[in-house]
C-alpha cells in the first residue's frame, strides 16, 4: 500500500483563489519532503525541499510567495497555490524520505486545474 | 541543462523485442533510482542502485550502475504491452538527498 498519500487527487478551482494540497507519510517520519511539478509527458521538476520545522528551500525560478509550503509535523507537508491562475494548472507530486534518506517514497500526485 | 541526460526520449517497439534506456551524467551520485510512471499517477520505484558496477535484475528488467556512479541503464528483455509507460531515472546526492530527474523515456510496446 501507499506509504505517502496526497490529497486531494484532483481539484478544480477558480482563477484568483488559493488551493491547498496535502502530503502525508503514513507509517514513517518524513524528515524531508519534496514538492514537484509535472507537465504532461514531461519529467518531474523539483519546486522545493522542506524539512520539518524549518522554512522550505525553493528551487530557482519558483516563487515562494505563490507556492507556500508548510512542513509543520513529521508526517505532513502542505503546498498552497495562492492566487491561482490557469498557467498553474499542472500535476503536483510530493515525495518523502526519512532521516537516512536511503529510500524516497512518492505520493500519488494531485491534478490541479485552474479555470 | 539537466543534470541527468536520459535517452532516448521516445521508444516504440513490438512486443517481444528488447529495449535499453540510458541515463548519463558528469556528476557522481550516491544512489540512482529508476521509476515507472503511468499517466495521472505518481512515479513508482522500480529499483535503487548504490554501488558502482552494481547490476540488479527484476524479472525481465536489468539495471546497471556505472563503475564511476555517473551513469545507469535499464534493459527490458522481451517487452510486453504492460511495460508501456514513462521511465524516469533519478540520481540522489548527499547530504540533502534531493533527486535530480532525467527527462524521461516514453516507452510504447505494441501488441
JSON list of C-alpha atoms in Angstrom, two decimals, chain A residues 34 36 38 42-44 46 49 59 91 93 100-102 104 106-108 111, chain B residues 33 35 37 40-43 45 48 86 88 96-99 101-104:
[
{"chain": "A", "resi": 34, "resn": "UNK", "atom": "CA", "xyz": [9.94, 17.38, -1.72]},
{"chain": "A", "resi": 36, "resn": "UNK", "atom": "CA", "xyz": [7.46, 18.56, -7.74]},
{"chain": "A", "resi": 38, "resn": "UNK", "atom": "CA", "xyz": [4.98, 17.84, -13.80]},
{"chain": "A", "resi": 42, "resn": "UNK", "atom": "CA", "xyz": [7.46, 15.73, -19.20]},
{"chain": "A", "resi": 43, "resn": "UNK", "atom": "CA", "xyz": [9.67, 14.85, -16.30]},
{"chain": "A", "resi": 44, "resn": "UNK", "atom": "CA", "xyz": [9.32, 15.99, -12.72]},
{"chain": "A", "resi": 46, "resn": "UNK", "atom": "CA", "xyz": [11.61, 19.99, -8.28]},
{"chain": "A", "resi": 49, "resn": "UNK", "atom": "CA", "xyz": [12.55, 20.94, -0.39]},
{"chain": "A", "resi": 59, "resn": "UNK", "atom": "CA", "xyz": [14.48, 25.98, -6.49]},
{"chain": "A", "resi": 91, "resn": "UNK", "atom": "CA", "xyz": [0.23, 17.68, -11.82]},
{"chain": "A", "resi": 93, "resn": "UNK", "atom": "CA", "xyz": [3.67, 15.40, -6.74]},
{"chain": "A", "resi": 100, "resn": "UNK", "atom": "CA", "xyz": [18.60, 8.13, 6.43]},
{"chain": "A", "resi": 101, "resn": "UNK", "atom": "CA", "xyz": [17.44, 9.33, 3.01]},
{"chain": "A", "resi": 102, "resn": "UNK", "atom": "CA", "xyz": [18.00, 5.88, 1.57]},
{"chain": "A", "resi": 104, "resn": "UNK", "atom": "CA", "xyz": [12.31, 8.17, -1.22]},
{"chain": "A", "resi": 106, "resn": "UNK", "atom": "CA", "xyz": [6.33, 9.34, -3.86]},
{"chain": "A", "resi": 107, "resn": "UNK", "atom": "CA", "xyz": [2.72, 10.33, -3.41]},
{"chain": "A", "resi": 108, "resn": "UNK", "atom": "CA", "xyz": [0.06, 9.57, -5.98]},
{"chain": "A", "resi": 111, "resn": "UNK", "atom": "CA", "xyz": [-4.11, 17.28, -10.50]},
{"chain": "B", "resi": 33, "resn": "UNK", "atom": "CA", "xyz": [16.77, 5.22, -8.85]},
{"chain": "B", "resi": 35, "resn": "UNK", "atom": "CA", "xyz": [10.87, 4.82, -11.72]},
{"chain": "B", "resi": 37, "resn": "UNK", "atom": "CA", "xyz": [5.05, 6.29, -14.16]},
{"chain": "B", "resi": 40, "resn": "UNK", "atom": "CA", "xyz": [-2.15, 10.57, -13.88]},
{"chain": "B", "resi": 41, "resn": "UNK", "atom": "CA", "xyz": [-0.24, 8.67, -11.22]},
{"chain": "B", "resi": 42, "resn": "UNK", "atom": "CA", "xyz": [2.85, 9.25, -9.17]},
{"chain": "B", "resi": 43, "resn": "UNK", "atom": "CA", "xyz": [6.14, 7.55, -10.07]},
{"chain": "B", "resi": 45, "resn": "UNK", "atom": "CA", "xyz": [10.04, 2.99, -7.69]},
{"chain": "B", "resi": 48, "resn": "UNK", "atom": "CA", "xyz": [17.68, 1.72, -6.34]},
{"chain": "B", "resi": 86, "resn": "UNK", "atom": "CA", "xyz": [7.18, 6.74, -18.75]},
{"chain": "B", "resi": 88, "resn": "UNK", "atom": "CA", "xyz": [12.42, 8.05, -15.23]},
{"chain": "B", "resi": 96, "resn": "UNK", "atom": "CA", "xyz": [20.28, 16.60, 1.12]},
{"chain": "B", "resi": 97, "resn": "UNK", "atom": "CA", "xyz": [19.18, 13.60, -0.97]},
{"chain": "B", "resi": 98, "resn": "UNK", "atom": "CA", "xyz": [17.45, 15.80, -3.50]},
{"chain": "B", "resi": 99, "resn": "UNK", "atom": "CA", "xyz": [16.58, 13.77, -6.56]},
{"chain": "B", "resi": 101, "resn": "UNK", "atom": "CA", "xyz": [15.42, 13.57, -12.62]},
{"chain": "B", "resi": 102, "resn": "UNK", "atom": "CA", "xyz": [16.19, 12.74, -16.20]},
{"chain": "B", "resi": 103, "resn": "UNK", "atom": "CA", "xyz": [13.80, 13.99, -18.86]},
{"chain": "B", "resi": 104, "resn": "UNK", "atom": "CA", "xyz": [12.12, 10.60, -19.04]}
]
